[in-house]
Coordinates of N, CA, C and O in Angstrom, one line a residue:
C101 N -40.9 2.7 78.7 CA -42.3 2.9 78.2 C -42.6 4.4 77.9 O -42.2 5.2 78.8
Y102 N -43.3 4.7 76.9 CA -43.7 6.0 76.6 C -45.0 6.2 77.4 O -45.8 5.4 77.5
V103 N -45.1 7.4 77.9 CA -46.3 7.7 78.8 C -46.9 9.1 78.4 O -46.2 9.9 77.8
K104 N -48.1 9.3 78.8 CA -48.8 10.6 78.7 C -48.4 11.3 80.0 O -48.9 10.9 81.0
R105 N -47.6 12.3 79.9 CA -47.1 12.9 81.2 C -48.2 13.4 82.1 O -48.1 13.4 83.3
D106 N -49.3 13.9 81.5 CA -50.4 14.4 82.4 C -51.2 13.3 83.1 O -51.9 13.5 84.0
E107 N -51.0 12.1 82.6 CA -51.8 11.0 83.1 C -50.9 10.0 83.9 O -51.4 9.0 84.5
C108 N -49.6 10.2 83.9 CA -48.6 9.3 84.5 C -48.4 9.7 85.9 O -47.9 10.8 86.2
S109 N -48.7 8.8 86.9 CA -48.5 9.1 88.3 C -47.2 8.6 88.9 O -46.9 8.9 90.0
V110 N -46.4 7.9 88.1 CA -45.1 7.5 88.6 C -44.0 8.3 88.0 O -44.2 9.2 87.1
L111 N -42.8 8.1 88.4 CA -41.6 8.9 88.0 C -41.5 8.8 86.4 O -41.5 7.7 85.9
H112 N -41.4 10.0 85.8 CA -41.3 10.0 84.3 C -40.4 11.2 83.9 O -40.4 12.2 84.7
M113 N -39.8 11.1 82.8 CA -38.9 12.2 82.3 C -39.4 12.5 80.9 O -40.1 11.8 80.3
T114 N -38.9 13.7 80.4 CA -39.2 14.1 79.1 C -37.9 14.0 78.3 O -36.9 14.6 78.7
G115 N -37.9 13.3 77.2 CA -36.7 13.2 76.4 C -36.4 14.4 75.5 O -37.1 15.4 75.6
E116 N -35.4 14.3 74.7 CA -34.9 15.4 73.9 C -35.9 15.9 72.9 O -36.0 17.1 72.6
H117 N -36.8 15.0 72.5 CA -37.8 15.4 71.5 C -39.2 15.7 72.1 O -40.2 15.7 71.4
G118 N -39.2 15.9 73.4 CA -40.5 16.3 74.1 C -41.4 15.1 74.4 O -42.5 15.3 74.8
I119 N -40.9 13.9 74.2 CA -41.7 12.7 74.4 C -41.4 12.2 75.9 O -40.3 12.0 76.2
A120 N -42.5 12.0 76.6 CA -42.3 11.5 78.0 C -42.1 10.0 78.0 O -42.8 9.3 77.3
Y121 N -41.3 9.5 78.9 CA -41.0 8.1 79.1 C -40.8 7.8 80.6 O -40.6 8.7 81.4
S122 N -41.0 6.5 80.9 CA -40.9 6.1 82.3 C -40.5 4.7 82.4 O -41.1 3.8 81.8
Y123 N -39.4 4.5 83.1 CA -38.9 3.1 83.4 C -39.9 2.5 84.4 O -40.2 1.4 84.4
A124 N -40.3 3.3 85.4 CA -41.2 2.9 86.5 C -42.5 2.4 85.9 O -43.0 1.4 86.5
A125 N -43.0 3.0 84.9 CA -44.3 2.6 84.3 C -44.2 1.1 83.8 O -45.2 0.4 83.7
C126 N -43.0 0.7 83.4 CA -42.8 -0.6 82.9 C -42.3 -1.6 84.0 O -41.9 -2.7 83.7
G127 N -42.2 -1.1 85.2 CA -41.8 -1.9 86.3 C -40.3 -2.1 86.4 O -39.8 -3.0 86.9
E128 N -39.5 -1.1 85.8 CA -38.1 -1.2 85.8 C -37.4 -0.1 86.5 O -38.0 0.9 86.7
I129 N -36.2 -0.3 86.9 CA -35.4 0.8 87.5 C -34.6 1.5 86.5 O -34.0 0.8 85.6
D130 N -34.5 2.8 86.6 CA -33.7 3.6 85.6 C -32.3 3.6 86.0 O -31.9 4.4 86.9
Y131 N -31.5 2.7 85.4 CA -30.0 2.7 85.8 C -29.2 3.7 84.9 O -28.0 3.8 85.1
Y132 N -29.9 4.4 84.0 CA -29.2 5.2 83.0 C -29.1 6.6 83.3 O -28.2 7.3 82.9
T133 N -30.2 7.2 83.9 CA -30.2 8.6 84.2 C -29.5 8.8 85.5 O -30.0 8.4 86.6
Q134 N -28.4 9.5 85.5 CA -27.7 9.8 86.7 C -27.5 11.3 86.9 O -26.5 11.8 87.1
S135 N -28.6 12.0 86.9 CA -28.6 13.4 87.0 C -29.4 14.0 88.1 O -30.3 13.3 88.7
L136 N -29.0 15.2 88.6 CA -29.8 15.9 89.6 C -31.2 16.1 89.1 O -32.1 16.1 89.9
Q137 N -31.4 16.3 87.8 CA -32.7 16.6 87.3 C -33.6 15.4 87.6 O -34.8 15.5 88.0
H138 N -33.1 14.2 87.5 CA -33.9 13.0 87.7 C -34.3 13.0 89.2 O -35.4 12.7 89.5
L139 N -33.4 13.3 90.1 CA -33.7 13.3 91.5 C -34.7 14.4 91.8 O -35.6 14.2 92.6
E140 N -34.5 15.6 91.2 CA -35.5 16.7 91.4 C -36.9 16.3 91.0 O -37.8 16.6 91.7
V141 N -37.0 15.6 89.9 CA -38.3 15.1 89.4 C -38.9 14.1 90.4 O -40.1 14.2 90.8
A142 N -38.1 13.2 90.9 CA -38.5 12.2 91.8 C -39.0 12.8 93.2 O -39.9 12.3 93.8
L143 N -38.3 13.9 93.6 CA -38.6 14.5 94.9 C -39.5 15.7 94.8 O -39.8 16.4 95.8
Q144 N -40.0 16.0 93.6 CA -40.9 17.2 93.4 C -42.0 17.2 94.4 O -42.8 16.3 94.4
D145 N -42.0 18.3 95.2 CA -43.1 18.5 96.2 C -43.2 17.4 97.2 O -44.3 17.3 97.9
A146 N -42.2 16.6 97.4 CA -42.3 15.5 98.4 C -42.0 16.0 99.8 O -41.4 17.1 99.9
V147 N -42.3 15.3 100.8 CA -42.0 15.6 102.2 C -41.0 14.6 102.6 O -41.3 13.4 102.6
L148 N -39.8 15.0 102.9 CA -38.7 14.0 103.4 C -38.6 14.2 104.9 O -38.3 15.3 105.4
R149 N -38.8 13.1 105.6 CA -38.6 13.1 107.1 C -37.1 12.7 107.3 O -36.7 11.5 107.1
V150 N -36.3 13.6 107.8 CA -34.9 13.4 107.9 C -34.5 13.5 109.4 O -34.9 14.3 110.1
M151 N -33.7 12.5 109.8 CA -33.2 12.5 111.2 C -31.7 12.7 111.0 O -31.0 11.9 110.4
Y152 N -31.2 13.9 111.5 CA -29.8 14.1 111.5 C -29.1 13.5 112.7 O -29.7 13.5 113.8
R153 N -28.0 12.9 112.6 CA -27.2 12.4 113.7 C -25.9 13.3 113.7 O -25.2 13.4 112.7
H154 N -25.6 13.8 114.8 CA -24.4 14.7 115.0 C -23.2 13.9 114.6 O -23.1 12.7 115.0
N155 N -22.3 14.4 113.8 CA -21.1 13.7 113.4 C -20.4 13.1 114.6 O -20.1 13.8 115.6
S156 N -20.1 11.8 114.5 CA -19.5 11.1 115.6 C -18.0 10.9 115.4 O -17.4 10.1 116.2
G157 N -17.5 11.6 114.5 CA -16.0 11.5 114.3 C -15.6 10.8 113.1 O -16.2 9.9 112.6
G158 N -14.6 11.4 112.4 CA -14.1 10.8 111.2 C -14.8 11.2 109.9 O -14.1 11.6 108.9
W159 N -16.1 11.3 109.9 CA -16.8 11.7 108.7 C -17.5 13.0 109.0 O -18.1 13.2 110.0
I160 N -17.3 13.9 108.1 CA -17.8 15.3 108.3 C -19.1 15.3 107.5 O -19.2 15.4 106.3
G161 N -20.3 15.2 108.2 CA -21.6 15.2 107.6 C -22.6 16.2 108.1 O -23.1 17.0 107.3
A162 N -22.9 16.2 109.3 CA -23.9 17.1 109.9 C -23.5 17.5 111.3 O -23.1 16.6 112.1
F163 N -23.6 18.7 111.6 CA -23.2 19.2 112.9 C -24.3 20.2 113.4 O -25.0 20.9 112.7
H164 N -24.5 20.2 114.7 CA -25.4 21.1 115.4 C -24.6 21.9 116.4 O -23.8 21.3 117.1
P165 N -24.8 23.2 116.5 CA -24.0 24.0 117.5 C -24.2 23.6 118.9 O -23.3 23.8 119.7
L166 N -25.3 23.0 119.3 CA -25.5 22.5 120.6 C -25.0 21.1 120.9 O -25.1 20.6 122.0
G167 N -24.5 20.5 119.8 CA -24.0 19.1 120.0 C -25.1 18.1 120.1 O -26.3 18.5 120.1
G168 N -24.8 16.9 120.1 CA -25.9 15.9 120.2 C -26.7 15.8 118.9 O -26.5 16.5 117.9
S169 N -27.8 15.0 118.9 CA -28.5 14.7 117.7 C -30.0 15.1 117.9 O -30.7 15.1 116.9
D170 N -30.5 15.3 119.1 CA -31.9 15.5 119.2 C -32.4 16.9 119.1 O -32.9 17.5 120.0
H171 N -32.1 17.5 117.9 CA -32.5 18.9 117.6 C -33.4 18.9 116.4 O -33.0 18.4 115.3
R172 N -34.5 19.5 116.5 CA -35.4 19.7 115.3 C -35.5 21.2 115.0 O -36.5 21.8 115.3
D173 N -34.5 21.7 114.4 CA -34.4 23.1 114.0 C -33.5 23.3 112.8 O -33.0 22.3 112.3
E174 N -33.4 24.5 112.4 CA -32.7 24.8 111.1 C -31.2 25.1 111.4 O -30.5 25.7 110.6
Q175 N -30.7 24.8 112.6 CA -29.3 25.2 112.9 C -28.3 24.1 112.5 O -27.1 24.3 112.7
W176 N -28.7 23.0 111.9 CA -27.8 22.0 111.4 C -27.0 22.6 110.3 O -27.5 23.3 109.4
H177 N -25.7 22.2 110.2 CA -24.8 22.6 109.1 C -23.9 21.5 108.8 O -23.7 20.6 109.5
G178 N -23.2 21.7 107.6 CA -22.3 20.7 107.1 C -22.7 20.2 105.7 O -23.7 20.7 105.2
P179 N -22.0 19.3 105.1 CA -22.3 18.9 103.7 C -23.7 18.3 103.5 O -24.4 18.6 102.5
F180 N -24.2 17.5 104.4 CA -25.5 16.9 104.2 C -26.6 17.9 104.3 O -27.5 17.9 103.5
P181 N -26.7 18.7 105.4 CA -27.7 19.8 105.4 C -27.7 20.7 104.2 O -28.7 21.1 103.6
R182 N -26.5 21.0 103.7 CA -26.4 21.9 102.5 C -26.9 21.1 101.3 O -27.6 21.7 100.5
L183 N -26.6 19.9 101.1 CA -27.1 19.1 100.0 C -28.6 19.0 100.0 O -29.3 19.2 99.0
L184 N -29.2 18.8 101.2 CA -30.7 18.7 101.3 C -31.3 20.1 101.0 O -32.4 20.1 100.4
D185 N -30.6 21.2 101.4 CA -31.2 22.5 101.1 C -31.2 22.7 99.6 O -32.1 23.3 99.1
Q186 N -30.1 22.3 98.9 CA -30.1 22.4 97.5 C -31.2 21.6 96.8 O -31.8 22.1 95.9
I187 N -31.3 20.4 97.3 CA -32.4 19.5 96.7 C -33.8 20.1 97.0 O -34.6 20.1 96.1
S188 N -34.0 20.6 98.2 CA -35.2 21.2 98.5 C -35.5 22.4 97.6 O -36.6 22.6 97.1
T189 N -34.5 23.3 97.4 CA -34.7 24.5 96.6 C -35.0 24.1 95.2 O -35.9 24.7 94.6
S190 N -34.3 23.2 94.6 CA -34.5 22.9 93.2 C -35.7 22.0 92.9 O -36.3 22.1 91.8
S191 N -36.2 21.2 93.9 CA -37.3 20.3 93.6 C -38.6 20.7 94.3 O -39.6 20.2 93.9
G192 N -38.5 21.6 95.3 CA -39.7 21.9 96.0 C -40.0 21.0 97.1 O -41.0 21.1 97.8
A193 N -39.1 20.0 97.4 CA -39.3 19.1 98.5 C -39.2 19.8 99.8 O -38.5 20.8 100.0
V194 N -40.0 19.3 100.8 CA -40.0 19.9 102.1 C -39.2 19.0 103.0 O -39.4 17.8 103.0
I195 N -38.2 19.5 103.7 CA -37.4 18.8 104.6 C -38.0 18.9 106.0 O -38.0 20.0 106.6
N196 N -38.5 17.8 106.5 CA -39.1 17.8 107.9 C -38.0 17.1 108.8 O -37.9 15.9 108.8
I197 N -37.4 17.9 109.6 CA -36.3 17.4 110.5 C -37.1 16.7 111.7 O -37.9 17.3 112.4
T198 N -36.7 15.4 111.8 CA -37.4 14.6 112.9 C -36.3 14.4 114.0 O -35.2 14.0 113.7
A199 N -36.7 14.6 115.2 CA -35.9 14.4 116.4 C -36.2 13.1 117.0 O -37.4 12.5 116.8
E200 N -35.3 12.5 117.8 CA -35.6 11.2 118.5 C -36.8 11.4 119.4 O -37.6 10.4 119.5
A201 N -37.0 12.5 119.9 CA -38.2 12.7 120.8 C -39.5 12.6 120.1 O -40.6 12.4 120.7
D202 N -39.5 12.7 118.7 CA -40.7 12.6 117.9 C -41.1 11.1 117.7 O -42.2 10.8 117.3
I203 N -40.2 10.2 118.0 CA -40.5 8.8 117.9 C -41.1 8.3 119.1 O -40.7 8.6 120.2
P204 N -42.2 7.5 119.0 CA -42.9 7.0 120.2 C -41.9 6.2 121.1 O -41.1 5.5 120.7
E205 N -42.1 6.4 122.4 CA -41.2 5.8 123.4 C -41.1 4.3 123.3 O -39.9 3.7 123.3
P206 N -42.1 3.5 123.0 CA -42.0 2.0 122.8 C -41.1 1.7 121.6 O -40.3 0.8 121.7
V207 N -41.2 2.5 120.6 CA -40.3 2.3 119.4 C -38.9 2.6 119.7 O -38.0 1.8 119.3
R208 N -38.6 3.6 120.5 CA -37.2 4.0 120.9 C -36.7 2.9 121.8 O -35.5 2.5 121.6
R209 N -37.4 2.3 122.7 CA -37.0 1.2 123.5 C -36.6 0.0 122.7 O -35.6 -0.6 122.9
N210 N -37.5 -0.3 121.7 CA -37.2 -1.5 120.8 C -36.0 -1.2 120.0 O -35.2 -2.2 119.7
A211 N -35.8 0.0 119.5 CA -34.6 0.3 118.7 C -33.3 0.1 119.5 O -32.4 -0.5 119.1
A212 N -33.4 0.6 120.8 CA -32.2 0.5 121.6 C -31.9 -1.0 122.0 O -30.8 -1.5 122.0
A213 N -33.0 -1.8 122.2 CA -32.8 -3.2 122.5 C -32.3 -3.9 121.3 O -31.4 -4.8 121.4
F214 N -32.8 -3.6 120.1 CA -32.2 -4.2 118.9 C -30.8 -3.9 118.7 O -30.0 -4.8 118.3
A215 N -30.4 -2.7 118.9 CA -29.0 -2.2 118.7 C -28.0 -3.0 119.5 O -26.9 -3.2 119.2
T216 N -28.5 -3.5 120.7 CA -27.6 -4.3 121.6 C -27.9 -5.8 121.6 O -27.2 -6.5 122.3
S217 N -28.8 -6.2 120.7 CA -29.1 -7.6 120.8 C -28.3 -8.5 119.8 O -27.5 -8.0 119.0
K218 N -28.4 -9.8 120.0 CA -27.6 -10.7 119.2 C -28.2 -10.7 117.7 O -27.5 -11.1 116.8
S219 N -29.4 -10.2 117.5 CA -30.0 -10.2 116.2 C -29.5 -9.0 115.4 O -29.8 -8.9 114.2
N220 N -28.7 -8.1 116.0 CA -28.1 -7.0 115.3 C -26.9 -7.6 114.6 O -25.8 -7.8 115.1
Y221 N -27.1 -7.9 113.3 CA -26.1 -8.6 112.5 C -24.7 -7.9 112.5 O -23.7 -8.6 112.4
S222 N -24.7 -6.6 112.5 CA -23.5 -5.9 112.3 C -22.7 -5.9 113.6 O -21.5 -5.7 113.6
K223 N -23.3 -6.2 114.8 CA -22.7 -6.2 116.1 C -22.0 -4.8 116.4 O -21.2 -4.7 117.3
V224 N -22.4 -3.8 115.7 CA -21.8 -2.5 115.9 C -22.9 -1.6 116.2 O -24.0 -1.5 115.6
R225 N -22.8 -0.8 117.3 CA -23.8 0.2 117.7 C -23.1 1.5 117.5 O -22.1 1.8 118.0
S226 N -23.8 2.4 116.7 CA -23.4 3.7 116.5 C -24.5 4.7 116.6 O -25.7 4.2 116.9
A227 N -24.3 5.9 116.4 CA -25.4 6.9 116.4 C -26.4 6.6 115.4 O -27.5 7.2 115.5
F228 N -26.1 5.8 114.4 CA -27.1 5.6 113.3 C -27.9 4.3 113.5 O -28.9 4.1 112.8
T229 N -27.5 3.4 114.4 CA -28.2 2.1 114.6 C -29.7 2.3 114.8 O -30.5 1.8 114.1
E230 N -30.0 3.1 115.8 CA -31.5 3.4 116.1 C -32.1 4.1 115.0 O -33.3 3.8 114.6
C231 N -31.5 5.0 114.3 CA -32.1 5.8 113.2 C -32.4 4.9 112.1 O -33.5 5.0 111.5
V232 N -31.6 4.0 111.8 CA -31.8 3.0 110.7 C -33.0 2.1 111.1 O -33.9 1.8 110.2
F233 N -33.1 1.8 112.3 CA -34.3 1.0 112.8 C -35.6 1.8 112.6 O -36.6 1.3 112.1
Y234 N -35.5 3.1 112.9 CA -36.7 4.0 112.7 C -37.1 4.1 111.2 O -38.2 4.0 110.8
A235 N -36.0 4.2 110.4 CA -36.3 4.2 108.9 C -36.9 2.9 108.4 O -37.8 2.9 107.6
G236 N -36.4 1.8 109.0 CA -37.0 0.5 108.6 C -38.5 0.4 108.9 O -39.2 -0.3 108.3
L237 N -38.9 1.1 110.0 CA -40.3 1.0 110.4 C -41.1 2.1 109.8 O -42.3 2.2 110.0
G238 N -40.5 3.0 109.0 CA -41.2 4.1 108.3 C -41.4 5.4 109.1 O -42.2 6.2 108.7
Y239 N -40.7 5.5 110.2 CA -40.8 6.8 111.0 C -40.0 7.9 110.4 O -40.3 9.1 110.6
V240 N -38.9 7.6 109.7 CA -38.1 8.6 109.0 C -37.8 8.0 107.6 O -37.8 6.8 107.4
D241 N -37.4 8.9 106.7 CA -37.0 8.5 105.4 C -35.5 8.4 105.2 O -35.0 7.7 104.4
L242 N -34.8 9.3 105.9 CA -33.4 9.4 105.7 C -32.7 9.6 107.1 O -33.2 10.4 107.9
C243 N -31.5 9.0 107.3 CA -30.7 9.2 108.4 C -29.3 9.8 107.9 O -28.7 9.1 107.1
L244 N -29.0 10.9 108.3 CA -27.8 11.6 107.8 C -27.0 12.1 109.0 O -27.5 12.6 110.0
G245 N -25.7 12.1 108.9 CA -24.8 12.6 109.9 C -23.4 12.7 109.5 O -23.0 12.4 108.4

C-alpha cells in the first residue's frame, strides 16, 4: 500500500522514486526487504528491553567479566552486544539491559516452576528457559546470550 509518510504510524519505507509504501498498512508482512535499513526504520527511537544470558558453552554470544547473567551494566561483550550497539547507533534505539532481579519475585518463581514442569514441552532447561518465559509475559523484548 502506498502511504503518506507523515501520516503513517506503522512501519513504512520510501522507494526508489521517493514514494512511501507499507506492507503493514495493508496488514501484510514484508518478506521482501531483507536489509539493515528496514530494521533501522522499525527500531527507530524504540526502547528494547534486553536480558543477556552469559554464554553457557558452545555458542559464543554474550559474556560478562563477572560471569553469570544477572548484570545490568555496559560490561557485556561478544557478538550479540556488538550487534545491538550497532543497531542502537544506526537506529537511535535505546537498549535497556534488564537483569533477573528486575523481574518481580512471583514471576521468577513461576518461570522456574514452568522450566521444570511437565508442561515445558521442550523438557530442556537452560539459561534461556526463564528468559523466554519473561519475554512471553512482556517483561523483556529479547533474550540473548
